[in-house]
JSON list of C-alpha atoms and ligand atoms in Angstrom, two decimals:
[
{"chain": "A", "resi": 25, "resn": "MET", "atom": "CA", "xyz": [11.38, 0.71, -14.49]},
{"chain": "A", "resi": 26, "resn": "ALA", "atom": "CA", "xyz": [8.64, 3.10, -13.28]},
{"chain": "A", "resi": 27, "resn": "GLY", "atom": "CA", "xyz": [5.42, 2.60, -15.52]},
{"chain": "A", "resi": 28, "resn": "GLU", "atom": "CA", "xyz": [6.33, -1.06, -16.24]},
{"chain": "A", "resi": 29, "resn": "PRO", "atom": "CA", "xyz": [4.59, -4.18, -14.66]},
{"chain": "A", "resi": 30, "resn": "GLN", "atom": "CA", "xyz": [5.95, -5.35, -11.31]},
{"chain": "A", "resi": 31, "resn": "ALA", "atom": "CA", "xyz": [6.27, -8.80, -10.74]},
{"chain": "A", "resi": 32, "resn": "GLY", "atom": "CA", "xyz": [4.36, -9.79, -7.43]},
{"chain": "A", "resi": 33, "resn": "CYS", "atom": "CA", "xyz": [2.26, -6.43, -7.76]},
{"chain": "A", "resi": 34, "resn": "VAL", "atom": "CA", "xyz": [-1.26, -7.44, -7.05]},
{"chain": "A", "resi": 35, "resn": "PHE", "atom": "CA", "xyz": [-2.76, -4.37, -8.76]},
{"chain": "A", "resi": 36, "resn": "CYS", "atom": "CA", "xyz": [-0.67, -5.01, -11.66]},
{"chain": "A", "resi": 37, "resn": "LYS", "atom": "CA", "xyz": [-2.10, -8.58, -12.07]},
{"chain": "A", "resi": 38, "resn": "ILE", "atom": "CA", "xyz": [-5.53, -7.17, -11.53]},
{"chain": "A", "resi": 39, "resn": "ALA", "atom": "CA", "xyz": [-4.88, -4.58, -14.61]},
{"chain": "A", "resi": 40, "resn": "SER", "atom": "CA", "xyz": [-3.64, -7.54, -16.78]},
{"chain": "A", "resi": 41, "resn": "GLY", "atom": "CA", "xyz": [-6.48, -9.51, -15.87]},
{"chain": "A", "resi": 42, "resn": "ASP", "atom": "CA", "xyz": [-4.30, -12.09, -14.31]},
{"chain": "A", "resi": 43, "resn": "ILE", "atom": "CA", "xyz": [-6.08, -11.84, -10.76]},
{"chain": "A", "resi": 44, "resn": "PRO", "atom": "CA", "xyz": [-9.97, -11.43, -11.00]},
{"chain": "A", "resi": 45, "resn": "ALA", "atom": "CA", "xyz": [-11.59, -8.41, -9.55]},
{"chain": "A", "resi": 46, "resn": "THR", "atom": "CA", "xyz": [-14.99, -7.05, -9.39]},
{"chain": "A", "resi": 47, "resn": "VAL", "atom": "CA", "xyz": [-14.47, -4.12, -11.99]},
{"chain": "A", "resi": 48, "resn": "VAL", "atom": "CA", "xyz": [-17.08, -1.26, -12.10]},
{"chain": "A", "resi": 49, "resn": "ARG", "atom": "CA", "xyz": [-15.50, 0.94, -14.62]},
{"chain": "A", "resi": 50, "resn": "ARG", "atom": "CA", "xyz": [-12.59, 0.91, -16.94]},
{"chain": "A", "resi": 51, "resn": "THR", "atom": "CA", "xyz": [-10.97, 3.48, -19.40]},
{"chain": "A", "resi": 52, "resn": "GLU", "atom": "CA", "xyz": [-7.66, 2.90, -21.52]},
{"chain": "A", "resi": 53, "resn": "ARG", "atom": "CA", "xyz": [-5.55, 4.16, -18.65]},
{"chain": "A", "resi": 54, "resn": "THR", "atom": "CA", "xyz": [-7.70, 3.16, -15.18]},
{"chain": "A", "resi": 55, "resn": "LEU", "atom": "CA", "xyz": [-9.49, 0.49, -13.80]},
{"chain": "A", "resi": 56, "resn": "THR", "atom": "CA", "xyz": [-12.06, 0.73, -11.02]},
{"chain": "A", "resi": 57, "resn": "PHE", "atom": "CA", "xyz": [-13.17, -2.26, -8.97]},
{"chain": "A", "resi": 58, "resn": "ARG", "atom": "CA", "xyz": [-14.46, -3.08, -5.36]},
{"chain": "A", "resi": 59, "resn": "ASP", "atom": "CA", "xyz": [-12.27, -3.49, -2.55]},
{"chain": "A", "resi": 60, "resn": "ILE", "atom": "CA", "xyz": [-11.90, -7.11, -1.43]},
{"chain": "A", "resi": 61, "resn": "SER", "atom": "CA", "xyz": [-12.13, -5.99, 2.32]},
{"chain": "A", "resi": 62, "resn": "PRO", "atom": "CA", "xyz": [-14.65, -2.96, 2.21]},
{"chain": "A", "resi": 63, "resn": "GLN", "atom": "CA", "xyz": [-14.86, -0.63, 5.06]},
{"chain": "A", "resi": 64, "resn": "ALA", "atom": "CA", "xyz": [-18.10, 0.72, 3.96]},
{"chain": "A", "resi": 65, "resn": "PRO", "atom": "CA", "xyz": [-21.24, 0.10, 1.92]},
{"chain": "A", "resi": 66, "resn": "THR", "atom": "CA", "xyz": [-19.39, 1.28, -0.88]},
{"chain": "A", "resi": 67, "resn": "HIS", "atom": "CA", "xyz": [-15.56, 0.99, -1.15]},
{"chain": "A", "resi": 68, "resn": "LEU", "atom": "CA", "xyz": [-14.05, 1.23, -4.47]},
{"chain": "A", "resi": 69, "resn": "LEU", "atom": "CA", "xyz": [-10.53, 1.40, -5.83]},
{"chain": "A", "resi": 70, "resn": "VAL", "atom": "CA", "xyz": [-9.21, 3.53, -8.87]},
{"chain": "A", "resi": 71, "resn": "ILE", "atom": "CA", "xyz": [-5.88, 2.25, -9.99]},
{"chain": "A", "resi": 72, "resn": "PRO", "atom": "CA", "xyz": [-3.79, 3.40, -13.06]},
{"chain": "A", "resi": 73, "resn": "ARG", "atom": "CA", "xyz": [-2.83, 0.50, -15.49]},
{"chain": "A", "resi": 74, "resn": "VAL", "atom": "CA", "xyz": [0.67, 1.56, -15.19]},
{"chain": "A", "resi": 75, "resn": "HIS", "atom": "CA", "xyz": [2.53, 0.81, -11.95]},
{"chain": "A", "resi": 76, "resn": "HIS", "atom": "CA", "xyz": [3.76, 3.68, -9.84]},
{"chain": "A", "resi": 77, "resn": "SER", "atom": "CA", "xyz": [4.41, 3.39, -6.25]},
{"chain": "A", "resi": 78, "resn": "ASN", "atom": "CA", "xyz": [2.05, 5.91, -4.72]},
{"chain": "A", "resi": 79, "resn": "ALA", "atom": "CA", "xyz": [-0.27, 8.62, -6.04]},
{"chain": "A", "resi": 80, "resn": "ALA", "atom": "CA", "xyz": [2.52, 11.54, -5.84]},
{"chain": "A", "resi": 81, "resn": "GLU", "atom": "CA", "xyz": [5.01, 9.29, -7.97]},
{"chain": "A", "resi": 82, "resn": "LEU", "atom": "CA", "xyz": [1.97, 8.88, -10.55]},
{"chain": "A", "resi": 83, "resn": "ALA", "atom": "CA", "xyz": [1.23, 12.47, -10.55]},
{"chain": "A", "resi": 84, "resn": "ALA", "atom": "CA", "xyz": [4.96, 13.19, -11.19]},
{"chain": "A", "resi": 85, "resn": "ALA", "atom": "CA", "xyz": [5.25, 11.05, -13.87]},
{"chain": "A", "resi": 86, "resn": "GLU", "atom": "CA", "xyz": [2.21, 11.03, -15.48]},
{"chain": "A", "resi": 87, "resn": "PRO", "atom": "CA", "xyz": [-0.04, 13.94, -14.49]},
{"chain": "A", "resi": 88, "resn": "LEU", "atom": "CA", "xyz": [-2.92, 13.53, -16.95]},
{"chain": "A", "resi": 89, "resn": "ILE", "atom": "CA", "xyz": [-3.33, 9.68, -15.46]},
{"chain": "A", "resi": 90, "resn": "ALA", "atom": "CA", "xyz": [-3.37, 11.01, -11.94]},
{"chain": "A", "resi": 91, "resn": "ALA", "atom": "CA", "xyz": [-6.07, 13.78, -12.67]},
{"chain": "A", "resi": 92, "resn": "GLU", "atom": "CA", "xyz": [-8.00, 10.64, -14.50]},
{"chain": "A", "resi": 93, "resn": "LEU", "atom": "CA", "xyz": [-7.89, 8.97, -11.05]},
{"chain": "A", "resi": 94, "resn": "LEU", "atom": "CA", "xyz": [-9.89, 11.85, -9.75]},
{"chain": "A", "resi": 95, "resn": "THR", "atom": "CA", "xyz": [-12.42, 12.19, -12.42]},
{"chain": "A", "resi": 96, "resn": "GLU", "atom": "CA", "xyz": [-12.99, 8.28, -12.59]},
{"chain": "A", "resi": 97, "resn": "ALA", "atom": "CA", "xyz": [-13.25, 8.56, -8.77]},
{"chain": "A", "resi": 98, "resn": "GLY", "atom": "CA", "xyz": [-16.21, 10.96, -9.07]},
{"chain": "A", "resi": 99, "resn": "GLU", "atom": "CA", "xyz": [-17.78, 9.11, -11.98]},
{"chain": "A", "resi": 100, "resn": "ALA", "atom": "CA", "xyz": [-17.81, 5.65, -9.91]},
{"chain": "A", "resi": 101, "resn": "ALA", "atom": "CA", "xyz": [-19.21, 7.46, -6.94]},
{"chain": "A", "resi": 102, "resn": "ARG", "atom": "CA", "xyz": [-21.71, 8.99, -9.14]},
{"chain": "A", "resi": 103, "resn": "GLY", "atom": "CA", "xyz": [-22.71, 5.45, -10.37]},
{"chain": "A", "resi": 104, "resn": "GLU", "atom": "CA", "xyz": [-22.94, 4.12, -6.95]},
{"chain": "A", "resi": 105, "resn": "GLY", "atom": "CA", "xyz": [-25.41, 6.66, -6.38]},
{"chain": "A", "resi": 106, "resn": "LEU", "atom": "CA", "xyz": [-23.25, 8.81, -3.96]},
{"chain": "A", "resi": 107, "resn": "GLU", "atom": "CA", "xyz": [-23.66, 12.54, -3.49]},
{"chain": "A", "resi": 108, "resn": "SER", "atom": "CA", "xyz": [-21.18, 12.21, -0.71]},
{"chain": "A", "resi": 109, "resn": "TYR", "atom": "CA", "xyz": [-17.92, 10.07, -0.46]},
{"chain": "A", "resi": 110, "resn": "ARG", "atom": "CA", "xyz": [-14.24, 10.10, 0.66]},
{"chain": "A", "resi": 111, "resn": "LEU", "atom": "CA", "xyz": [-11.18, 9.87, -1.37]},
{"chain": "A", "resi": 112, "resn": "ILE", "atom": "CA", "xyz": [-8.19, 8.49, 0.44]},
{"chain": "A", "resi": 113, "resn": "PHE", "atom": "CA", "xyz": [-4.74, 7.94, -1.07]},
{"chain": "A", "resi": 114, "resn": "ASN", "atom": "CA", "xyz": [-2.57, 6.15, 1.66]},
{"chain": "A", "resi": 115, "resn": "THR", "atom": "CA", "xyz": [1.11, 6.97, 1.14]},
{"chain": "A", "resi": 116, "resn": "GLY", "atom": "CA", "xyz": [3.51, 4.63, 2.95]},
{"chain": "A", "resi": 117, "resn": "ALA", "atom": "CA", "xyz": [3.35, 1.94, 5.44]},
{"chain": "A", "resi": 118, "resn": "GLU", "atom": "CA", "xyz": [2.94, 4.13, 8.35]},
{"chain": "A", "resi": 119, "resn": "ALA", "atom": "CA", "xyz": [0.12, 5.60, 6.79]},
{"chain": "A", "resi": 120, "resn": "GLY", "atom": "CA", "xyz": [-1.55, 2.25, 5.99]},
{"chain": "A", "resi": 121, "resn": "GLN", "atom": "CA", "xyz": [-0.32, 1.73, 2.41]},
{"chain": "A", "resi": 122, "resn": "THR", "atom": "CA", "xyz": [-0.18, -1.91, 2.05]},
{"chain": "A", "resi": 123, "resn": "VAL", "atom": "CA", "xyz": [-0.43, -2.27, -1.88]},
{"chain": "A", "resi": 124, "resn": "PHE", "atom": "CA", "xyz": [2.48, -0.18, -3.65]},
{"chain": "A", "resi": 125, "resn": "HIS", "atom": "CA", "xyz": [0.74, 0.44, -6.96]},
{"chain": "A", "resi": 126, "resn": "ALA", "atom": "CA", "xyz": [-0.95, 3.95, -6.90]},
{"chain": "A", "resi": 127, "resn": "HIS", "atom": "CA", "xyz": [-4.64, 3.85, -6.05]},
{"chain": "A", "resi": 128, "resn": "VAL", "atom": "CA", "xyz": [-7.48, 5.74, -4.68]},
{"chain": "A", "resi": 129, "resn": "HIS", "atom": "CA", "xyz": [-9.87, 4.71, -2.26]},
{"chain": "A", "resi": 130, "resn": "VAL", "atom": "CA", "xyz": [-13.71, 5.75, -2.77]},
{"chain": "A", "resi": 131, "resn": "LEU", "atom": "CA", "xyz": [-15.72, 5.29, 0.27]},
{"chain": "A", "resi": 132, "resn": "GLY", "atom": "CA", "xyz": [-19.22, 6.18, 0.82]},
{"chain": "A", "resi": 133, "resn": "GLY", "atom": "CA", "xyz": [-22.92, 4.74, 1.58]},
{"chain": "A", "resi": 134, "resn": "LYS", "atom": "CA", "xyz": [-22.67, 5.76, 5.48]},
{"chain": "A", "resi": 135, "resn": "PRO", "atom": "CA", "xyz": [-21.96, 8.78, 7.66]},
{"chain": "A", "resi": 136, "resn": "LEU", "atom": "CA", "xyz": [-18.15, 9.53, 7.21]},
{"chain": "A", "resi": 137, "resn": "THR", "atom": "CA", "xyz": [-17.97, 12.50, 9.67]},
{"chain": "A", "resi": 138, "resn": "GLU", "atom": "CA", "xyz": [-15.87, 10.62, 11.95]},
{"chain": "A", "resi": 139, "resn": "GLY", "atom": "CA", "xyz": [-12.17, 10.30, 11.10]},
{"chain": "A", "resi": 140, "resn": "LEU", "atom": "CA", "xyz": [-8.51, 11.89, 11.02]},
{"chain": "A", "resi": 141, "resn": "VAL", "atom": "CA", "xyz": [-9.59, 15.10, 9.35]},
{"chain": "B", "resi": 226, "resn": "AMP", "atom": "P1", "xyz": [-3.97, 0.50, 1.33]},
{"chain": "B", "resi": 226, "resn": "AMP", "atom": "O1", "xyz": [-4.10, -0.19, 2.29]},
{"chain": "B", "resi": 226, "resn": "AMP", "atom": "O2", "xyz": [-4.05, 1.89, 0.81]},
{"chain": "B", "resi": 226, "resn": "AMP", "atom": "O3", "xyz": [-2.56, 0.20, 0.18]},
{"chain": "B", "resi": 226, "resn": "AMP", "atom": "O4", "xyz": [-5.08, -0.10, 0.04]},
{"chain": "B", "resi": 226, "resn": "AMP", "atom": "C1", "xyz": [-5.05, -1.47, -0.50]},
{"chain": "B", "resi": 226, "resn": "AMP", "atom": "C2", "xyz": [-6.34, -2.09, -0.47]},
{"chain": "B", "resi": 226, "resn": "AMP", "atom": "O5", "xyz": [-6.45, -3.17, -1.57]},
{"chain": "B", "resi": 226, "resn": "AMP", "atom": "C3", "xyz": [-7.04, -2.75, 0.59]},
{"chain": "B", "resi": 226, "resn": "AMP", "atom": "O6", "xyz": [-8.20, -1.89, 0.89]},
{"chain": "B", "resi": 226, "resn": "AMP", "atom": "C4", "xyz": [-7.27, -3.96, 0.45]},
{"chain": "B", "resi": 226, "resn": "AMP", "atom": "O7", "xyz": [-8.37, -4.65, 0.99]},
{"chain": "B", "resi": 226, "resn": "AMP", "atom": "C5", "xyz": [-7.37, -3.89, -0.96]},
{"chain": "B", "resi": 226, "resn": "AMP", "atom": "N1", "xyz": [-6.97, -5.00, -1.88]},
{"chain": "B", "resi": 226, "resn": "AMP", "atom": "C6", "xyz": [-6.00, -5.81, -1.87]},
{"chain": "B", "resi": 226, "resn": "AMP", "atom": "N2", "xyz": [-6.12, -6.86, -2.52]},
{"chain": "B", "resi": 226, "resn": "AMP", "atom": "C7", "xyz": [-7.09, -6.83, -3.15]},
{"chain": "B", "resi": 226, "resn": "AMP", "atom": "C8", "xyz": [-7.93, -7.48, -4.32]},
{"chain": "B", "resi": 226, "resn": "AMP", "atom": "N3", "xyz": [-7.14, -8.86, -5.19]},
{"chain": "B", "resi": 226, "resn": "AMP", "atom": "N4", "xyz": [-8.90, -7.13, -4.81]},
{"chain": "B", "resi": 226, "resn": "AMP", "atom": "C9", "xyz": [-9.24, -5.79, -4.22]},
{"chain": "B", "resi": 226, "resn": "AMP", "atom": "N5", "xyz": [-8.91, -5.20, -3.45]},
{"chain": "B", "resi": 226, "resn": "AMP", "atom": "C10", "xyz": [-7.76, -5.61, -2.76]},
{"chain": "B", "resi": 227, "resn": "ZN", "atom": "ZN1", "xyz": [1.52, -2.44, -9.81]}
]
């Protein structure tokens, strides 16, 4: 069921503490940790503790938690000393989504002016 932990979901396991992660921030509803395969000097992931497959599904079901993902991303970037950063929500395999538990990437610490947009 949407919102319930999904067996085999790596981010549900991080949220429950079953898989370790380098956690930098936590709230009652969210967790922010370092990406295991960083693509920039700072590469964090902010996830809801509840399971939804992607950001849009999270926003439809839990708009307040979706908004909190953004405020937590901003606070985490500030905590890393970043004035500039990029937030990415991959949605769907063709867009590069590999973990089907909503998350936002926070990237920074190097010029990010090259890219798709
Ligand atoms: P996406 O491609 O948008 O689904 O992003 C999933 C991200 O999760 C990738 O950047 C992975 O490097 C990262 N990732 C996968 N497993 C872990 C893990 N156990 N701890 C931290 N990051 C992870
Ligand atoms: Zn999950």
